Coordinates of C-alpha atoms in Angstrom, one line a residue:
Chain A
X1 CA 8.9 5.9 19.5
X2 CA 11.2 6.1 22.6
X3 CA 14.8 7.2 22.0
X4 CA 16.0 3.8 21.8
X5 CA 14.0 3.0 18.8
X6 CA 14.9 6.1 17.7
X7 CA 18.5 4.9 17.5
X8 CA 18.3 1.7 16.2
X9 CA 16.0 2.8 13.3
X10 CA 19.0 5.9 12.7
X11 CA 21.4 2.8 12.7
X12 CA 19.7 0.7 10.2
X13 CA 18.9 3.9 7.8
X14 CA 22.6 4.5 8.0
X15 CA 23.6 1.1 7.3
X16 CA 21.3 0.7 4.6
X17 CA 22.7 4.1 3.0
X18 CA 26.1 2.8 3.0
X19 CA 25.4 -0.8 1.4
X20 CA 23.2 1.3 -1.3
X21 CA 26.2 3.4 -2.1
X22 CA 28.4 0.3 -2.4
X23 CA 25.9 -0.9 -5.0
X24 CA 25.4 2.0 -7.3
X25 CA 29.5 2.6 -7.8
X26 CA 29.2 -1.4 -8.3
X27 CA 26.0 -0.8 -11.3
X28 CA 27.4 2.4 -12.3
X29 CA 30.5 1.2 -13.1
X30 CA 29.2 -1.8 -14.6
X31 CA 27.0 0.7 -17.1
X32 CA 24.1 -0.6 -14.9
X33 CA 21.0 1.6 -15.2
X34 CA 19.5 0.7 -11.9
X35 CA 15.7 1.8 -11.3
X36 CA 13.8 1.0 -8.3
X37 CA 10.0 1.0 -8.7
X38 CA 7.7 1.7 -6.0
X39 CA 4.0 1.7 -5.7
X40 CA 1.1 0.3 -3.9
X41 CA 0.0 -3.3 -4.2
X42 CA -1.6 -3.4 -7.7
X43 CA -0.7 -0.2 -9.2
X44 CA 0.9 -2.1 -12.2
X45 CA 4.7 -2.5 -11.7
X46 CA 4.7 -6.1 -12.9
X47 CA 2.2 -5.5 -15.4
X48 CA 4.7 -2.2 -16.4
X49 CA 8.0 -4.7 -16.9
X50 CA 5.8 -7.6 -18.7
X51 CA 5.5 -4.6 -21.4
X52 CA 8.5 -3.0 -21.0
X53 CA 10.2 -6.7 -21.5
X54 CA 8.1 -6.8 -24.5
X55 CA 9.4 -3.8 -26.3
X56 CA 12.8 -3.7 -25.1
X57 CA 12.9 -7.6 -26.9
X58 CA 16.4 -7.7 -29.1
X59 CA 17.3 -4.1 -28.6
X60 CA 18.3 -3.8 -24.5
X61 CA 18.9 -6.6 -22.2
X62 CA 17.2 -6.0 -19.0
X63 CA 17.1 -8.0 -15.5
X64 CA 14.3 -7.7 -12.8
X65 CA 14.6 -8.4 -9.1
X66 CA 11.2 -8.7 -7.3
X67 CA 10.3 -7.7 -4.1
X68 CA 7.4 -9.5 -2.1
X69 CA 6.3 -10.6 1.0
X70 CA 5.6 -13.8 -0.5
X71 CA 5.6 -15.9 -3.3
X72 CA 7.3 -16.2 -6.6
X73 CA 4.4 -15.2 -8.7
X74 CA 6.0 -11.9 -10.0
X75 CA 9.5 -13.4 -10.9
X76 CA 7.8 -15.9 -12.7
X77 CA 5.6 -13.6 -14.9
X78 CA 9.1 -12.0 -16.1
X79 CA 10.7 -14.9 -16.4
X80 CA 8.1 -15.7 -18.8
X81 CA 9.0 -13.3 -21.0
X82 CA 12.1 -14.7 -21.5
X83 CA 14.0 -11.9 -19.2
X84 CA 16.4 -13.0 -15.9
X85 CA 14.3 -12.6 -12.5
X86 CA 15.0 -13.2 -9.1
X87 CA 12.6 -13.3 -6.2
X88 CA 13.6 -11.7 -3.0
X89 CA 10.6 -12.8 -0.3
X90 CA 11.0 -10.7 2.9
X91 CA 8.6 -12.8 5.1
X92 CA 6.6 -9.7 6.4
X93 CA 9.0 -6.6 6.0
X94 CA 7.0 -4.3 4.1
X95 CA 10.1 -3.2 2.3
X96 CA 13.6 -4.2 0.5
X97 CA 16.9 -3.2 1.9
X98 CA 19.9 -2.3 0.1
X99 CA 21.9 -5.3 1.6
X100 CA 19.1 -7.8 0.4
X101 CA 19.6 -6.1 -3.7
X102 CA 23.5 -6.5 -2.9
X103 CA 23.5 -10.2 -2.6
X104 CA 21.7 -10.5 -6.1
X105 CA 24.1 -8.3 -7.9
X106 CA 26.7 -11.1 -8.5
X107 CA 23.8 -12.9 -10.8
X108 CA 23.3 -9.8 -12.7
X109 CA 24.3 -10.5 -16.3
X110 CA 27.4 -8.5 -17.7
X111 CA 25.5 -7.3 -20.8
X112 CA 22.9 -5.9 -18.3
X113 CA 21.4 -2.2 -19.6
X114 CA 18.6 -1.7 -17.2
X115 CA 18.1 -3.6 -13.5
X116 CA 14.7 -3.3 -12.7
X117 CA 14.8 -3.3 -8.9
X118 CA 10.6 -4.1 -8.4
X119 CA 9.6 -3.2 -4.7
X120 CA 7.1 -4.9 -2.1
X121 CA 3.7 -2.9 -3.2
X122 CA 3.7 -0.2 -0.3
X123 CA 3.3 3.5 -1.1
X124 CA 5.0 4.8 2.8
X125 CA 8.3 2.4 3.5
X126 CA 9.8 1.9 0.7
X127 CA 10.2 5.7 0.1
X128 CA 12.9 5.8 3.4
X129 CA 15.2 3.0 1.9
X130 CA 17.9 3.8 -1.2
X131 CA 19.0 0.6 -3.2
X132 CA 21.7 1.8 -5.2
X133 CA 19.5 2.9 -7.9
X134 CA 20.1 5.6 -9.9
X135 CA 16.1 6.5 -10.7
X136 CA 13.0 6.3 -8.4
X137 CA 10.0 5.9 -10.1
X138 CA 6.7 5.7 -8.1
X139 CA 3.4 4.4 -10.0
X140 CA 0.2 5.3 -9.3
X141 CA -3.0 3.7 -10.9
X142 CA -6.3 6.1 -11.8
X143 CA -8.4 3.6 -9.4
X144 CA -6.7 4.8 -6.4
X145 CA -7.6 8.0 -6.6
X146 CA -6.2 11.5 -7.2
X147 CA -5.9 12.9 -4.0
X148 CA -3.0 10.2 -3.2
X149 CA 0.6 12.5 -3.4
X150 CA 0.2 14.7 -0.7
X151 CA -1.0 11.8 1.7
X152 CA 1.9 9.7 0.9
X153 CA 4.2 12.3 0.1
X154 CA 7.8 10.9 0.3
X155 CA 7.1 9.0 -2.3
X156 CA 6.7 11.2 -4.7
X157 CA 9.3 13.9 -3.1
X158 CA 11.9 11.3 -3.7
X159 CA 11.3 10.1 -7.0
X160 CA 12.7 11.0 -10.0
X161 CA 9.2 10.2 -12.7
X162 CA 5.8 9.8 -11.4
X163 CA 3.9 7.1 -13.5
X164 CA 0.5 7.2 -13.9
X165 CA -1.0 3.8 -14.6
X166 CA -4.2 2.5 -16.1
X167 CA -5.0 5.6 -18.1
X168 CA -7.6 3.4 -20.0
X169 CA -10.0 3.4 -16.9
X170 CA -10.0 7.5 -17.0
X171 CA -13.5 7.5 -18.5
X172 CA -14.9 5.4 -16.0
X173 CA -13.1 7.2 -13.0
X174 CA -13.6 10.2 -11.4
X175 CA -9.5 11.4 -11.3
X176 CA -8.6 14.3 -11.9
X177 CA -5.1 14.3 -14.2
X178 CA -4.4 17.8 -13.9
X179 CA -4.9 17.8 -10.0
X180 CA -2.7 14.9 -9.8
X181 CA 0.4 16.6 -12.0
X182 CA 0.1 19.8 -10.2
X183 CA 0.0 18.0 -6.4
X184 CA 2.8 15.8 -7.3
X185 CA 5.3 19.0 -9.2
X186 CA 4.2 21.2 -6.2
X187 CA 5.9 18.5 -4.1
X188 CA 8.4 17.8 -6.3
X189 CA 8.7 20.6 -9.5
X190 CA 11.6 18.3 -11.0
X191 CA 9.6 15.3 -11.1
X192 CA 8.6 13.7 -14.8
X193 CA 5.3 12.4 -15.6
X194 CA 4.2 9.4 -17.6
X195 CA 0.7 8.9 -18.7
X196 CA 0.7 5.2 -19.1
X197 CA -1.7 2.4 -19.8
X198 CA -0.4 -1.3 -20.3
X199 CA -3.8 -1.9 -22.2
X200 CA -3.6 0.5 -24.7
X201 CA 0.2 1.3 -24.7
X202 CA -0.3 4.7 -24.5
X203 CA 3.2 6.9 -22.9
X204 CA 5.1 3.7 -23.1
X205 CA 7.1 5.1 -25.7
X206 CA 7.7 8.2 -24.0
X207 CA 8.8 6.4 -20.9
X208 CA 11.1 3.9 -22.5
X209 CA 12.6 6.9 -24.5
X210 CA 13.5 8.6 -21.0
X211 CA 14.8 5.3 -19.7
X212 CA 17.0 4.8 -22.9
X213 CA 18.6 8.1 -22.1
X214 CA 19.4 7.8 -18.7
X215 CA 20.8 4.5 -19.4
X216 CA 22.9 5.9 -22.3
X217 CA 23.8 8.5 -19.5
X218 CA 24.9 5.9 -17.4
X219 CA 27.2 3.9 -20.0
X220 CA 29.0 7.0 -21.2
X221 CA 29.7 7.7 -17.7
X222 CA 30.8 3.9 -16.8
Chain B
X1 CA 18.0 -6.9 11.4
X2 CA 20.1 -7.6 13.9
X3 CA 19.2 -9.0 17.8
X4 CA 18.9 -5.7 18.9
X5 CA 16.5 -4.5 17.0
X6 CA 14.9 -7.5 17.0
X7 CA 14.2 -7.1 21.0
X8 CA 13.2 -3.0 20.2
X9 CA 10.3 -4.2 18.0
X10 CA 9.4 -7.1 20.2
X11 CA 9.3 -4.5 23.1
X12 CA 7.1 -1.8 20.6
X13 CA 4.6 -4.9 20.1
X14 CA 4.2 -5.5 23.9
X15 CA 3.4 -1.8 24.8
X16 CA 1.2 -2.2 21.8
X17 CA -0.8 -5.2 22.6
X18 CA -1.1 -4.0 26.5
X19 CA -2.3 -0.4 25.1
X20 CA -4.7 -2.5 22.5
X21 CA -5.8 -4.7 25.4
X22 CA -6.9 -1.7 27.5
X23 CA -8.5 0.4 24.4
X24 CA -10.8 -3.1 23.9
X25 CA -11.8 -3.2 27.3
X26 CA -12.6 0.3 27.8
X27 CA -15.1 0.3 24.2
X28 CA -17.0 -2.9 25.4
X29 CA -17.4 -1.5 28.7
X30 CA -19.3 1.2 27.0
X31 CA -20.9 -0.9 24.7
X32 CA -18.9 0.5 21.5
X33 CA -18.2 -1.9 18.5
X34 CA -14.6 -0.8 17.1
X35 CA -14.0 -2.1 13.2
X36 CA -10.3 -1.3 12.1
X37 CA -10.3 -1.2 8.3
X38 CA -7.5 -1.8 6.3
X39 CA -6.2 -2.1 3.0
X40 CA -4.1 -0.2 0.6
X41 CA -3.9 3.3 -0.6
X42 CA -7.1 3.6 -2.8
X43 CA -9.2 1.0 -2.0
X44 CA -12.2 2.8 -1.2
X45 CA -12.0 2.6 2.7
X46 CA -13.2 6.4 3.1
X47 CA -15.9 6.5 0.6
X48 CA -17.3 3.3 2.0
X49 CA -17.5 5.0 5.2
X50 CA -19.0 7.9 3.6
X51 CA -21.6 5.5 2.1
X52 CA -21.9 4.0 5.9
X53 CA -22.8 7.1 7.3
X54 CA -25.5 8.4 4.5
X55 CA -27.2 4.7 5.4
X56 CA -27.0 4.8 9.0
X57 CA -27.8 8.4 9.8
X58 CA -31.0 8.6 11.6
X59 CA -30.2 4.9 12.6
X60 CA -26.8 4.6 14.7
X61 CA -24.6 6.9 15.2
X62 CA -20.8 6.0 14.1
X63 CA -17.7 8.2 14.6
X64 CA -14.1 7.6 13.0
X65 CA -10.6 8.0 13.3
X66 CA -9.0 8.9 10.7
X67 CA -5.2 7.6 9.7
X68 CA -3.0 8.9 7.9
X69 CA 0.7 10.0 6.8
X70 CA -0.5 13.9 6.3
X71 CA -3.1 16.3 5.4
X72 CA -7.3 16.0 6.9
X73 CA -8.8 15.0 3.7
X74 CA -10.4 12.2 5.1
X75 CA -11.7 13.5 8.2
X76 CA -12.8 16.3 6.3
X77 CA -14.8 13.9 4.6
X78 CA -16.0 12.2 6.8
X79 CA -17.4 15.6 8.7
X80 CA -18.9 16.7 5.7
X81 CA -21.7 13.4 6.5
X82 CA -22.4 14.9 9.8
X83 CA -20.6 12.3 11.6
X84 CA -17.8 12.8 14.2
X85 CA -14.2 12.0 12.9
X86 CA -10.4 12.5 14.5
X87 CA -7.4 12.7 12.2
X88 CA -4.4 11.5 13.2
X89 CA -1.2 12.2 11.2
X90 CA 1.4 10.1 11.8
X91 CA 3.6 12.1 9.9
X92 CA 5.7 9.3 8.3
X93 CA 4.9 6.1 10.1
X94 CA 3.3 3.3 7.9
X95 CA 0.0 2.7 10.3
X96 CA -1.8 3.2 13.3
X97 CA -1.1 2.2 16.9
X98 CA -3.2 1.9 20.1
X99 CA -1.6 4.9 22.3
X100 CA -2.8 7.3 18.6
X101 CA -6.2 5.6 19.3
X102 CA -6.2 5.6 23.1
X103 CA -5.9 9.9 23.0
X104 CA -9.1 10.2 21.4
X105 CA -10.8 7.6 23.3
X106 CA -12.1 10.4 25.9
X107 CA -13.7 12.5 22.7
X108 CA -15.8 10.0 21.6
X109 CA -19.7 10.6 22.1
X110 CA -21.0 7.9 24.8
X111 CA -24.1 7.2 22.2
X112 CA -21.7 6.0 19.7
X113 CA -22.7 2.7 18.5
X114 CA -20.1 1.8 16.1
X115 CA -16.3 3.4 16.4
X116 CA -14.6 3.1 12.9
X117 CA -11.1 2.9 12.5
X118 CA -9.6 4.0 8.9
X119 CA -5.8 2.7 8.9
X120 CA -3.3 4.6 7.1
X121 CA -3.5 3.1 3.5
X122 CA -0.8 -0.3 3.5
X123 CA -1.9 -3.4 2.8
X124 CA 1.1 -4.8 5.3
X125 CA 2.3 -3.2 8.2
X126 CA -1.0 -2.4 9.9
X127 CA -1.8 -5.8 9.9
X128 CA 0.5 -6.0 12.7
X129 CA -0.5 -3.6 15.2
X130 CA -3.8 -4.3 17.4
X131 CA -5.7 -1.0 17.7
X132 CA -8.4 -2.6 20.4
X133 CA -10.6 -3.3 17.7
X134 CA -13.8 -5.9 17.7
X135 CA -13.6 -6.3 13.7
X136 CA -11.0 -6.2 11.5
X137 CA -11.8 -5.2 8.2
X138 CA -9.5 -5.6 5.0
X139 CA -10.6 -4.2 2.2
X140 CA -9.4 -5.2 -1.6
X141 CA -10.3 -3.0 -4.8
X142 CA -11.2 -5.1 -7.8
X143 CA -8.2 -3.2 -9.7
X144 CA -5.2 -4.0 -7.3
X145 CA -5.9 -7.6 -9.0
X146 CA -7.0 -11.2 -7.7
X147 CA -3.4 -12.5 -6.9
X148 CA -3.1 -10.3 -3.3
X149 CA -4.2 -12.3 -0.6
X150 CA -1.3 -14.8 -0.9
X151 CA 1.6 -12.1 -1.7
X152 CA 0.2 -10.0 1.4
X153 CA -1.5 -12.3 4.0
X154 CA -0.9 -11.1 7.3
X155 CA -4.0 -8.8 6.7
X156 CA -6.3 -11.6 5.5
X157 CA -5.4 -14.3 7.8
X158 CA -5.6 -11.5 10.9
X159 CA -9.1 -9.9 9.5
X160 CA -12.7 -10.8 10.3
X161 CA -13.8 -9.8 6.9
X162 CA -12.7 -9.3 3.4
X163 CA -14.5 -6.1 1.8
X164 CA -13.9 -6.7 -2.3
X165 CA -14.6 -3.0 -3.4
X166 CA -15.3 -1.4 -6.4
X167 CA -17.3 -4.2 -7.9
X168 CA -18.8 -2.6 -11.2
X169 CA -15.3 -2.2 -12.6
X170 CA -15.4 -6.0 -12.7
X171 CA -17.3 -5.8 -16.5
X172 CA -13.9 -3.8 -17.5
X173 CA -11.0 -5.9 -15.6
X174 CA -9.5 -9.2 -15.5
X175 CA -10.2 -9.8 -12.1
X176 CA -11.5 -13.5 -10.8
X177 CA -13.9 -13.3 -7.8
X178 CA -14.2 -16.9 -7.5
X179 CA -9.7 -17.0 -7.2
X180 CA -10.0 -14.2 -4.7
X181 CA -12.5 -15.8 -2.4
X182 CA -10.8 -19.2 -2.5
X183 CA -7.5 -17.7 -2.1
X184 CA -8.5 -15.7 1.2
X185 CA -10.8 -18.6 2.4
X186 CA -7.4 -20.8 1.8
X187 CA -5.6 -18.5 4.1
X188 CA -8.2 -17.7 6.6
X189 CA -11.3 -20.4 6.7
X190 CA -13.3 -18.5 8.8
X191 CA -13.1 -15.1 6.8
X192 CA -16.5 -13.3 5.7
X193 CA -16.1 -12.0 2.5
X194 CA -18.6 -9.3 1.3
X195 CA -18.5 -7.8 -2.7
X196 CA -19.4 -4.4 -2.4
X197 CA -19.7 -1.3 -4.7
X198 CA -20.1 2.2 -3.7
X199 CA -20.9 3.1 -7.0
X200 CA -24.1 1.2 -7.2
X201 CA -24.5 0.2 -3.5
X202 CA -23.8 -3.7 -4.0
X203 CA -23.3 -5.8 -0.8
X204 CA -23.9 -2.7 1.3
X205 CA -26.6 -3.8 3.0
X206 CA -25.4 -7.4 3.7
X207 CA -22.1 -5.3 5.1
X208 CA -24.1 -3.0 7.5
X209 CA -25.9 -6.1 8.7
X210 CA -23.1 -7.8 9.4
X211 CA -21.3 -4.9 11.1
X212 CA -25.4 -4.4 13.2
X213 CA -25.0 -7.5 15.1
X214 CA -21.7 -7.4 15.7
X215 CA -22.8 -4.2 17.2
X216 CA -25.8 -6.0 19.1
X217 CA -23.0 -8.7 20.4
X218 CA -20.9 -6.0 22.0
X219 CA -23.7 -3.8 23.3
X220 CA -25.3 -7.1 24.9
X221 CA -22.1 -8.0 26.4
X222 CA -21.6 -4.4 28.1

């Protein structure tokens, strides 16, 4: 990169810091748990909120925005569980900006508890870009293998949880659970970790339990 | 983004494609076939090019550059097979581009028949930097799911091939072959789409043939 690029990229990461502020004291004081979810393409995130919608049914109201390069197809998988989506299509940035999540906030219902904020699939730029959220949580699935964190390593340094996905497929895979937690807590020692798998249900209690705290967190605060 | 930076990235693509053009010209001159793979984190680009080199040694020689955000791993890999391979870190940025490829040009043994390129692992922003490759190769693992082509197309419609990896999980996921291929051939007519395990060495061979006369083309041509 040449200096100029240099500057415009400092530019648009300081830009993009100050709309994401504006929207967390707008969640926040709405009693908004925000939570951005990042990942590669097909770790699981949509697969994660079709569950998550499922469980949360008549106890928490949630809301999703979904980030793609194209199509609709995730919003309308929530949507079909009866949850309030919106699609945000970037047309080829591999990433969502905090000003794109701002203009969707005035649809957010009032009664809102969580606002999933579901990221273009990309484990490297969407690690550099705050959206207002108040928790990070990167996925990674068994199939892509355990030696991921330290090659993509902002990820998981700026997240708060570290989901693992698709447990189920452990006995066919060769991945290595305890090499994964200690690479990911040497990179980040405060990071949680869910076992998950959207087959089985297995950690999705444990994982909605920590979401229903930091959004109780969020709407003492509010 | 504004018209600024707009004109910065239009000015990075330039000096990319004039740095790709003179990377191309340079391998064919010397009779080299250069395949840039990509695909996201996971999806089995290194251990097919582990499987590459244990089928080819004896027969061609290949070497490989190695992308990625941090650590070796993968050239270390590769080395282990006996074959030549260059890491490049980028150290943050989401792919590959042709001045990283250009430095390691001069190391690259003149009996090299087949120069492989292994992208950092994003299934979108490689796809839009030229490396002064022959073949572009995008690769997609049976458990990222059959609905990618369309949300990420840039790499299909700009790729030679599609590679469909990790085949003998298809007995234990919900993945449609026959949606995938139709879906990619809807995007990019022309595509060769190979279904490939490394597992049990499916569509290997039909791969390496594939890759052998594009290799004869370019060596022809020289």
């Amino acid at each position: 990169m040449t200096k100029k690029d240099i500057i415009v990229l400092q530019d648009l990461l300081l830009s993009n810091a100050q709309a994401a502020a504006a929207i967390r004291a707008e969640l926040e004081g709405r009693g908004i748990l925000a939570v951005n979810l990042m990942s590669s393409p097909g770790a699981g995130k949509t697969t994660l909120l079709e569950r998550i919608a499922d469980r949360l049914r008549g106890r928490l109201k949630i809301a999703v925005i979904e980030g793609d390069i194209e199509t609709e197809r995730d919003a309308e998988r929530i949507r079909a569980k009866g949850v309030p989506a919106w699609q945000i299509t970037t047309g080829g940035a591999c990433h969502l900006e905090a000003k794109m999540v701002g203009k969707i906030l005035p649809l957010v219902p009032p009664d809102t508890a969580i606002l999933f904020i579901e990221n273009v699939g990309n484990l490297v730029c969407p690690a550099s870009y705050d959206l207002g959220e108040r928790l990070r949580l990167v996925l990674l699935s068994t199939p892509e293998g355990d030696d991921k964190p330290k090659k993509y390593p902002k990820a998981f340094t700026t997240a708060q949880a570290l989901v693992l996905t698709k447990a189920d497929l452990l006995s066919v895979l060769p991945f290595d659970v305890a090499k994964v937690k200690a690479e990911a807590l040497d990179l980040n020692p405060r990071l949680e970790i869910f076992i998950t798998s959207a087959v089985t249900g297995e950690g999705l209690d444990d994982l909605l339990a920590y979401l229903g705290r930091a959004g109780e967190e969020v709407r003492r605060r509010a």
